């Protein structure tokens, strides 16, 4: 059902350069202020709870029957209030759906009624055109039977940030959650000592200095030979501990600590229920406590033993190219356990509930209508579609809740 008053008021707001998105809830407020939908004319119902259609003394009752069978049309016929033999009537029903898709339904006699030859698939939203012939006379009726449909001008939809995409194939990535923390890899921290005891005659670096492999750290005068020799950096790194100064004896102790922090290990706990799903090389995405952007990597090693809580630890190498990572930071990760292509999928963000169905809103021009979906596998972004939506359909992703609110406000019923 179209809501012209709502569209007019929203269009006027756009024309006056009034922002309808000044707050996150404004679109809902604008819809709530639109005029209520006009009350539908009362529809006459027949004894089979179908719609009665009359032309003089000739009448038919058109009903959707779906007890034990897929939904189908059944028609009972009368003249002057008396039942007609269905074999004496030629009947055709055309259902014109959104986008000018026409379902052409013919009928055959069964018992005391005419039975349609095709399923009436969801949504039951269409213009119904009925033609009948009986004893050389022709009859015709037409009426709108819309549900889950609304109209919004494009300028208004743009102002509301109603976004669409085209339904088609997608790559799904199924994941399991895992948690852990950052640690330095083995060999990333080096404790520097003198090969021969002696006096430190010169300290060439200071705490916090970045050093390169081969750079001189200390000059030592040997106690035995009284000759000087130098201690050089075994790795690139940062001086993270300085434990000796010039004029002191080395005395076989650690003089300083070098740390290579260019990489860390995210050590993730995997519990018994997921052991078999996690493989070496599996892609991992994760967030770090205190960091807004996501990191990614692959599982490079799985420890062969379990912890006391029965978790096995999977290692993921993390580059610290920005230099802002620290050991001990908590990790919240998603480990990919399956990846596959599906021929048809929609984004989860576009899904809404309608009656007992999960739906998306298809867009045709400036009209939007529900599509009842049969869903399959899913990941964090996509859901596989097994039925209810044609490939290539333009459907709403962002802000589909606005359309649901407008449809619910209209009060359109599931009627036939």
Short mmCIF file of C-alpha atoms in Angstrom, two decimals:
data_model
loop_
_atom_site.label_atom_id
_atom_site.label_comp_id
_atom_site.label_asym_id
_atom_site.label_seq_id
_atom_site.Cartn_x
_atom_site.Cartn_y
_atom_site.Cartn_z
CA UNK A 1 0.00 0.00 0.00
CA UNK A 2 1.39 3.44 -0.90
CA UNK A 3 1.67 6.10 1.79
CA UNK A 4 1.41 9.30 -0.23
CA UNK A 5 1.06 11.59 2.80
CA UNK A 6 4.23 10.13 4.31
CA UNK A 7 6.11 10.48 1.02
CA UNK A 8 4.88 14.05 0.52
CA UNK A 9 5.96 15.19 3.97
CA UNK A 10 9.36 13.55 3.63
CA UNK A 11 9.87 14.93 0.13
CA UNK A 12 9.07 18.43 1.39
CA UNK A 13 11.66 18.02 4.13
CA UNK A 14 14.29 17.09 1.52
CA UNK A 15 13.28 20.00 -0.73
CA UNK A 16 13.71 22.47 2.14
CA UNK A 17 17.15 21.03 2.88
CA UNK A 18 15.96 19.84 6.25
CA UNK A 19 18.09 16.91 7.34
CA UNK A 20 15.96 13.89 8.20
CA UNK A 21 19.03 12.18 9.60
CA UNK A 22 20.01 14.66 12.29
CA UNK A 23 19.91 11.84 14.84
CA UNK A 24 20.11 8.06 14.57
CA UNK A 25 16.40 7.68 15.30
CA UNK A 26 15.01 10.48 13.10
CA UNK A 27 13.88 8.17 10.23
CA UNK A 28 11.62 6.30 12.64
CA UNK A 29 10.22 9.56 13.98
CA UNK A 30 9.43 10.82 10.48
CA UNK A 31 7.57 7.62 9.64
CA UNK A 32 5.64 7.73 12.89
CA UNK A 33 4.34 11.19 12.00
CA UNK A 34 2.90 10.16 8.63
CA UNK A 35 -0.85 9.94 8.17
CA UNK A 36 -2.48 6.57 8.93
CA UNK A 37 -3.26 4.33 5.97
CA UNK A 38 -6.76 4.44 4.56
CA UNK A 39 -8.98 1.65 5.82
CA UNK A 40 -9.48 -1.07 3.23
CA UNK A 41 -12.99 -1.76 2.01
CA UNK A 42 -14.54 -4.70 3.79
CA UNK A 43 -14.05 -7.84 1.72
CA UNK A 44 -16.97 -10.27 1.48
CA UNK A 45 -15.97 -13.75 2.55
CA UNK A 46 -17.51 -16.99 1.35
CA UNK A 47 -18.17 -20.27 3.19
CA UNK A 48 -14.62 -21.46 2.44
CA UNK A 49 -13.13 -18.23 3.84
CA UNK A 50 -12.26 -17.08 0.32
CA UNK A 51 -13.01 -13.77 -1.41
CA UNK A 52 -16.47 -13.52 -2.95
CA UNK A 53 -16.66 -11.97 -6.43
CA UNK A 54 -20.08 -11.28 -7.95
CA UNK A 55 -21.46 -10.14 -11.30
CA UNK A 56 -25.23 -10.21 -11.36
CA UNK A 57 -26.44 -13.71 -10.53
CA UNK A 58 -23.01 -15.24 -11.24
CA UNK A 59 -20.57 -15.51 -8.34
CA UNK A 60 -17.36 -17.25 -7.46
CA UNK A 61 -15.38 -17.71 -4.27
CA UNK A 62 -11.58 -17.54 -4.72
CA UNK A 63 -9.54 -19.00 -1.85
CA UNK A 64 -5.98 -20.02 -1.24
CA UNK A 65 -5.89 -23.58 0.07
CA UNK A 66 -2.73 -24.79 1.81
CA UNK A 67 -3.70 -27.65 4.12
CA UNK A 68 -1.33 -30.52 3.37
CA UNK A 69 -0.31 -29.03 -0.01
CA UNK A 70 1.67 -26.01 -1.19
CA UNK A 71 -0.58 -22.92 -1.43
CA UNK A 72 -2.92 -23.13 -4.43
CA UNK A 73 -6.10 -21.45 -5.65
CA UNK A 74 -9.42 -23.20 -5.33
CA UNK A 75 -12.68 -21.75 -6.67
CA UNK A 76 -16.31 -22.54 -5.92
CA UNK A 77 -18.98 -21.28 -8.35
CA UNK A 78 -22.66 -20.40 -7.97
CA UNK A 79 -25.46 -18.91 -10.03
CA UNK A 80 -28.59 -17.58 -8.38
CA UNK A 81 -27.14 -18.94 -5.15
CA UNK A 82 -26.98 -22.52 -6.47
CA UNK A 83 -23.74 -24.46 -6.95
CA UNK A 84 -22.50 -24.78 -10.53
CA UNK A 85 -20.79 -27.78 -12.05
CA UNK A 86 -17.12 -26.60 -12.21
CA UNK A 87 -16.71 -28.33 -15.57
CA UNK A 88 -19.06 -25.76 -17.14
CA UNK A 89 -16.80 -22.77 -16.33
CA UNK A 90 -13.54 -21.74 -18.00
CA UNK A 91 -11.43 -19.81 -15.47
CA UNK A 92 -8.09 -18.02 -15.57
CA UNK A 93 -6.29 -16.00 -12.88
CA UNK A 94 -3.31 -13.77 -13.55
CA UNK A 95 -1.18 -12.52 -10.65
CA UNK A 96 0.88 -9.45 -11.56
CA UNK A 97 3.73 -9.15 -9.09
CA UNK A 98 6.12 -6.30 -8.37
CA UNK A 99 8.33 -5.82 -11.42
CA UNK A 100 5.55 -6.93 -13.84
CA UNK A 101 6.17 -10.63 -13.26
CA UNK A 102 2.92 -12.40 -14.24
CA UNK A 103 1.85 -15.81 -12.93
CA UNK A 104 -0.71 -17.27 -15.36
CA UNK A 105 -2.91 -19.82 -13.60
CA UNK A 106 -5.38 -22.13 -15.31
CA UNK A 107 -7.88 -24.40 -13.57
CA UNK A 108 -9.25 -27.92 -13.79
CA UNK A 109 -12.33 -29.41 -12.19
CA UNK A 110 -11.94 -31.50 -9.05
CA UNK A 111 -14.97 -32.64 -7.05
CA UNK A 112 -17.16 -29.54 -6.60
CA UNK A 113 -14.48 -26.90 -7.22
CA UNK A 114 -11.88 -25.67 -9.70
CA UNK A 115 -8.24 -26.20 -8.71
CA UNK A 116 -5.36 -23.98 -9.87
CA UNK A 117 -2.44 -25.58 -11.69
CA UNK A 118 0.45 -23.79 -9.94
CA UNK A 119 1.71 -22.96 -6.47
CA UNK A 120 0.99 -19.49 -5.07
CA UNK A 121 4.43 -18.73 -3.74
CA UNK A 122 5.29 -16.04 -1.19
CA UNK A 123 4.87 -13.18 -0.91
CA UNK A 124 1.14 -13.27 -1.60
CA UNK A 125 1.39 -9.73 -2.93
CA UNK A 126 0.04 -9.02 -6.40
CA UNK A 127 -2.67 -7.50 -8.59
CA UNK A 128 -5.25 -10.26 -9.12
CA UNK A 129 -7.07 -10.43 -12.48
CA UNK A 130 -9.82 -13.06 -12.84
CA UNK A 131 -11.60 -13.94 -16.09
CA UNK A 132 -14.36 -16.52 -16.36
CA UNK A 133 -16.63 -17.83 -19.11
CA UNK A 134 -19.93 -19.59 -18.49
CA UNK A 135 -22.68 -20.35 -21.02
CA UNK A 136 -21.21 -17.92 -23.55
CA UNK A 137 -20.93 -15.02 -21.13
CA UNK A 138 -17.61 -13.50 -19.95
CA UNK A 139 -16.85 -12.10 -16.52
CA UNK A 140 -13.85 -10.13 -15.25
CA UNK A 141 -12.69 -8.87 -11.85
CA UNK A 142 -9.48 -7.17 -10.70
CA UNK A 143 -8.26 -6.12 -7.27
CA UNK A 144 -5.02 -5.37 -5.40
CA UNK A 145 -3.78 -7.89 -2.86
CA UNK A 146 -0.61 -6.31 -1.47
CA UNK A 147 1.36 -7.26 1.63
CA UNK A 148 4.82 -6.31 2.82
CA UNK A 149 5.01 -3.57 0.21
CA UNK A 150 5.68 0.16 0.53
CA UNK A 151 6.80 3.09 -1.64
CA UNK A 152 9.50 5.64 -0.85
CA UNK A 153 10.73 8.30 -3.25
CA UNK A 154 14.40 7.94 -4.15
CA UNK A 155 15.35 11.33 -2.70
CA UNK A 156 13.77 10.31 0.60
CA UNK A 157 15.46 6.90 0.54
CA UNK A 158 18.81 8.61 -0.07
CA UNK A 159 18.19 11.00 2.83
CA UNK A 160 17.40 8.02 5.07
CA UNK A 161 20.58 6.27 3.87
CA UNK A 162 18.62 3.24 2.68
CA UNK A 163 21.33 1.27 0.87
CA UNK A 164 20.93 -1.62 -1.56
CA UNK A 165 23.04 -4.31 -3.18
CA UNK A 166 22.45 -6.95 -5.84
CA UNK A 167 21.94 -10.51 -4.65
CA UNK A 168 24.46 -12.93 -6.10
CA UNK A 169 27.31 -15.32 -5.24
CA UNK A 170 29.48 -14.80 -2.18
CA UNK A 171 32.41 -16.37 -0.35
CA UNK A 172 31.48 -17.44 3.18
CA UNK A 173 34.04 -17.83 5.94
CA UNK A 174 32.91 -19.77 9.01
CA UNK A 175 34.87 -19.12 12.19
CA UNK A 176 35.07 -20.07 15.85
CA UNK A 177 36.02 -17.65 18.64
CA UNK A 178 39.29 -17.97 20.54
CA UNK A 179 40.99 -15.90 23.22
CA UNK A 180 44.56 -15.46 24.38
CA UNK A 181 47.38 -12.94 24.78
CA UNK A 182 50.52 -11.66 23.09
CA UNK A 183 53.95 -13.12 23.86
CA UNK A 184 57.41 -12.54 22.47
CA UNK A 185 58.74 -15.31 20.20
CA UNK A 186 61.62 -17.47 21.34
CA UNK A 187 64.93 -15.69 20.72
CA UNK A 188 63.35 -12.24 20.63
CA UNK A 189 64.95 -11.34 23.97
CA UNK A 190 68.73 -11.60 24.41
CA UNK A 191 70.62 -11.22 27.70
CA UNK A 192 74.08 -9.79 26.97
CA UNK A 193 77.11 -10.86 29.04
CA UNK A 194 80.91 -10.58 28.60
CA UNK A 195 82.84 -13.57 27.27
CA UNK A 196 85.85 -12.73 29.47
CA UNK A 197 85.59 -10.97 32.80
CA UNK A 198 87.01 -7.49 32.88
CA UNK A 199 86.29 -3.81 33.40
CA UNK A 200 83.74 -1.96 31.32
CA UNK A 201 85.71 0.87 29.85
CA UNK A 202 82.90 2.19 27.70
CA UNK A 203 79.14 1.74 27.38
CA UNK A 204 78.14 2.63 23.81
CA UNK A 205 74.34 2.50 24.20
CA UNK A 206 71.71 3.53 26.72
CA UNK A 207 68.35 2.22 27.92
CA UNK A 208 65.72 2.53 25.19
CA UNK A 209 68.18 2.85 22.31
CA UNK A 210 67.46 1.02 19.06
CA UNK A 211 70.45 -0.97 17.91
CA UNK A 212 71.33 -2.96 14.80
CA UNK A 213 72.86 -6.40 14.62
CA UNK A 214 76.66 -6.03 14.82
CA UNK A 215 76.55 -2.63 16.52
CA UNK A 216 79.03 -2.17 19.41
CA UNK A 217 77.43 -2.29 22.85
CA UNK A 218 80.40 -2.38 25.27
CA UNK A 219 84.17 -2.04 25.27
CA UNK A 220 85.72 -4.34 27.90
CA UNK A 221 89.32 -4.52 29.19
CA UNK A 222 90.10 -8.15 30.00
CA UNK A 223 91.38 -8.81 33.53
CA UNK A 224 93.75 -11.50 32.25
CA UNK A 225 95.24 -10.04 29.08
CA UNK A 226 94.56 -6.37 29.86
CA UNK A 227 93.60 -6.12 26.22
CA UNK A 228 90.36 -4.46 25.15
CA UNK A 229 87.64 -6.20 23.19
CA UNK A 230 84.08 -5.25 22.16
CA UNK A 231 80.68 -6.84 22.68
CA UNK A 232 78.44 -6.46 19.65
CA UNK A 233 74.64 -6.78 19.28
CA UNK A 234 73.60 -10.30 18.17
CA UNK A 235 70.24 -9.06 16.84
CA UNK A 236 68.37 -5.92 15.87
CA UNK A 237 66.44 -4.69 18.87
CA UNK A 238 65.88 -2.20 21.65
CA UNK A 239 67.82 -1.92 24.90
CA UNK A 240 65.11 -2.92 27.39
CA UNK A 241 67.34 -3.40 30.44
CA UNK A 242 70.67 -1.80 31.33
CA UNK A 243 72.31 -3.57 34.28
CA UNK A 244 75.92 -2.28 34.15
CA UNK A 245 77.81 0.99 33.68
CA UNK A 246 81.28 2.14 32.71
CA UNK A 247 84.02 1.39 35.30
CA UNK A 248 82.24 -1.69 36.66
CA UNK A 249 83.42 -5.29 36.50
CA UNK A 250 81.48 -7.66 34.30
CA UNK A 251 81.70 -10.47 36.90
CA UNK A 252 79.93 -13.03 34.67
CA UNK A 253 76.56 -11.23 34.99
CA UNK A 254 74.00 -9.97 32.47
CA UNK A 255 75.02 -6.49 31.38
CA UNK A 256 71.94 -5.52 29.35
CA UNK A 257 68.94 -7.00 27.59
CA UNK A 258 68.11 -6.54 23.92
CA UNK A 259 64.54 -7.16 22.74
CA UNK A 260 63.41 -7.62 19.14
CA UNK A 261 59.73 -6.50 19.23
CA UNK A 262 59.10 -6.48 15.48
CA UNK A 263 56.90 -9.55 15.87
CA UNK A 264 54.76 -11.09 18.59
CA UNK A 265 52.93 -14.36 18.98
CA UNK A 266 49.21 -14.37 19.64
CA UNK A 267 48.77 -17.53 21.71
CA UNK A 268 45.13 -18.62 21.42
CA UNK A 269 43.34 -21.20 23.54
CA UNK A 270 41.42 -23.85 21.58
CA UNK A 271 39.19 -26.15 23.64
CA UNK A 272 38.43 -29.86 23.05
CA UNK A 273 35.16 -29.30 21.18
CA UNK A 274 37.06 -27.38 18.49
CA UNK A 275 40.35 -29.34 18.32
CA UNK A 276 39.41 -31.18 15.11
CA UNK A 277 38.24 -27.99 13.36
CA UNK A 278 41.45 -25.98 13.76
CA UNK A 279 44.21 -26.67 11.24
CA UNK A 280 47.71 -25.34 10.62
CA UNK A 281 47.62 -22.42 8.20
CA UNK A 282 44.04 -21.45 9.09
CA UNK A 283 43.43 -17.70 8.67
CA UNK A 284 42.82 -15.75 11.87
CA UNK A 285 41.48 -12.25 12.43
CA UNK A 286 41.61 -10.65 15.85
CA UNK A 287 41.29 -7.55 17.94
CA UNK A 288 43.71 -6.49 20.66
CA UNK A 289 42.72 -4.86 23.90
CA UNK A 290 43.06 -1.09 23.49
CA UNK A 291 43.41 -1.17 19.68
CA UNK A 292 40.63 -0.13 17.30
CA UNK A 293 41.87 -1.81 14.10
CA UNK A 294 41.85 -5.52 13.29
CA UNK A 295 44.90 -7.75 12.84
CA UNK A 296 45.22 -10.90 10.78
CA UNK A 297 47.54 -13.86 10.39
CA UNK A 298 47.65 -17.63 10.09
CA UNK A 299 48.08 -20.44 12.59
CA UNK A 300 51.75 -21.43 12.43
CA UNK A 301 52.04 -23.89 15.30
CA UNK A 302 49.76 -25.82 17.66
CA UNK A 303 51.32 -26.88 20.93
CA UNK A 304 51.26 -30.67 21.32
CA UNK A 305 50.16 -30.63 24.97
CA UNK A 306 47.11 -29.26 26.74
CA UNK A 307 46.95 -26.80 29.60
CA UNK A 308 45.37 -27.60 32.94
CA UNK A 309 42.02 -26.34 31.59
CA UNK A 310 42.40 -28.80 28.63
CA UNK A 311 42.97 -26.06 26.06
CA UNK A 312 45.58 -26.43 23.34
CA UNK A 313 47.49 -23.30 22.36
CA UNK A 314 47.64 -22.17 18.73
CA UNK A 315 50.29 -19.63 17.69
CA UNK A 316 49.75 -16.78 15.25
CA UNK A 317 52.62 -14.50 14.20
CA UNK A 318 51.71 -10.80 14.48
CA UNK A 319 53.73 -8.03 12.85
CA UNK A 320 54.45 -5.01 15.05
CA UNK A 321 55.28 -2.66 12.22
CA UNK A 322 53.71 0.30 14.06
CA UNK A 323 55.64 -0.51 17.23
CA UNK A 324 52.57 -0.23 19.45
CA UNK A 325 52.13 -3.87 20.56
CA UNK A 326 53.09 -5.10 24.02
CA UNK A 327 53.51 -8.51 25.56
CA UNK A 328 50.58 -9.59 27.72
CA UNK A 329 47.90 -7.74 25.69
CA UNK A 330 44.63 -9.67 25.54
CA UNK A 331 43.54 -11.08 22.15
CA UNK A 332 39.97 -11.69 20.93
CA UNK A 333 40.20 -13.80 17.76
CA UNK A 334 38.15 -15.58 15.11
CA UNK A 335 39.74 -18.70 13.62
CA UNK A 336 38.49 -19.68 10.16
CA UNK A 337 37.39 -23.33 10.05
CA UNK A 338 35.68 -23.39 6.64
CA UNK A 339 35.57 -21.30 3.49
CA UNK A 340 33.25 -21.91 0.56
CA UNK A 341 31.49 -20.22 -2.35
CA UNK A 342 27.69 -20.14 -2.57
CA UNK A 343 25.73 -19.20 -5.70
CA UNK A 344 23.36 -16.84 -3.87
CA UNK A 345 23.71 -14.94 -0.59
CA UNK A 346 22.52 -11.78 1.12
CA UNK A 347 24.09 -9.66 3.81
CA UNK A 348 22.94 -10.43 7.35
CA UNK A 349 22.48 -6.72 8.06
CA UNK A 350 19.55 -6.61 5.61
CA UNK A 351 17.53 -9.40 7.25
CA UNK A 352 14.27 -8.58 9.01
CA UNK A 353 11.43 -10.57 10.54
CA UNK A 354 8.01 -10.50 8.83
CA UNK A 355 5.18 -12.70 10.06
CA UNK A 356 6.85 -16.10 10.57
CA UNK A 357 9.52 -15.47 7.93
CA UNK A 358 12.99 -14.04 7.65
CA UNK A 359 12.94 -11.57 4.77
CA UNK A 360 14.82 -8.97 2.81
CA UNK A 361 13.18 -6.06 1.02
CA UNK A 362 13.46 -6.23 -2.77
CA UNK A 363 13.61 -2.86 -4.55
CA UNK A 364 11.90 -2.20 -7.88
CA UNK A 365 12.00 1.46 -8.83
CA UNK A 366 10.69 3.32 -5.79
CA UNK A 367 8.76 0.35 -4.45
CA UNK A 368 9.98 -2.13 -1.84
CA UNK A 369 8.51 -5.53 -1.03
CA UNK A 370 9.39 -8.44 1.24
CA UNK A 371 10.98 -11.60 -0.09
CA UNK A 372 10.55 -14.62 2.18
CA UNK A 373 13.85 -16.48 2.33
CA UNK A 374 14.87 -20.09 2.75
CA UNK A 375 18.30 -19.81 4.33
CA UNK A 376 21.32 -22.09 4.48
CA UNK A 377 24.83 -21.69 5.81
CA UNK A 378 26.09 -18.40 7.18
CA UNK A 379 29.08 -16.52 8.46
CA UNK A 380 29.47 -13.23 10.31
CA UNK A 381 28.56 -11.15 7.21
CA UNK A 382 26.65 -13.34 4.73
CA UNK A 383 23.79 -15.84 4.71
CA UNK A 384 23.29 -18.38 1.94
CA UNK A 385 19.89 -18.18 0.20
CA UNK A 386 18.36 -21.49 -0.88
CA UNK A 387 15.03 -20.11 -2.04
CA UNK A 388 12.68 -17.14 -2.11
CA UNK A 389 14.96 -14.71 -3.96
CA UNK A 390 16.08 -14.54 -7.59
CA UNK A 391 19.75 -13.88 -8.41
CA UNK A 392 20.23 -10.31 -9.56
CA UNK A 393 17.52 -8.92 -7.28
CA UNK A 394 18.29 -5.50 -5.84
CA UNK A 395 17.64 -5.69 -2.10
CA UNK A 396 18.03 -3.40 0.89
CA UNK A 397 21.04 -3.82 3.16
CA UNK A 398 21.56 -0.82 5.44
CA UNK A 399 18.56 0.61 7.32
CA UNK A 400 16.07 -2.04 6.22
CA UNK A 401 14.37 -1.58 9.61
CA UNK A 402 12.87 1.67 8.25
CA UNK A 403 10.95 -0.32 5.63
CA UNK A 404 9.80 -2.87 8.17
CA UNK A 405 8.47 -0.08 10.40
CA UNK A 406 6.60 1.51 7.47
CA UNK A 407 5.07 -1.83 6.39
CA UNK A 408 3.98 -2.66 9.95
CA UNK A 409 2.51 0.81 10.35
CA UNK A 410 0.42 0.37 7.21
CA UNK A 411 -1.39 -2.58 8.78
CA UNK A 412 -1.57 -4.52 5.51
CA UNK A 413 -2.86 -8.00 6.27
CA UNK A 414 -2.10 -11.41 4.83
CA UNK A 415 -5.37 -11.73 2.92
CA UNK A 416 -6.47 -13.35 -0.29
#
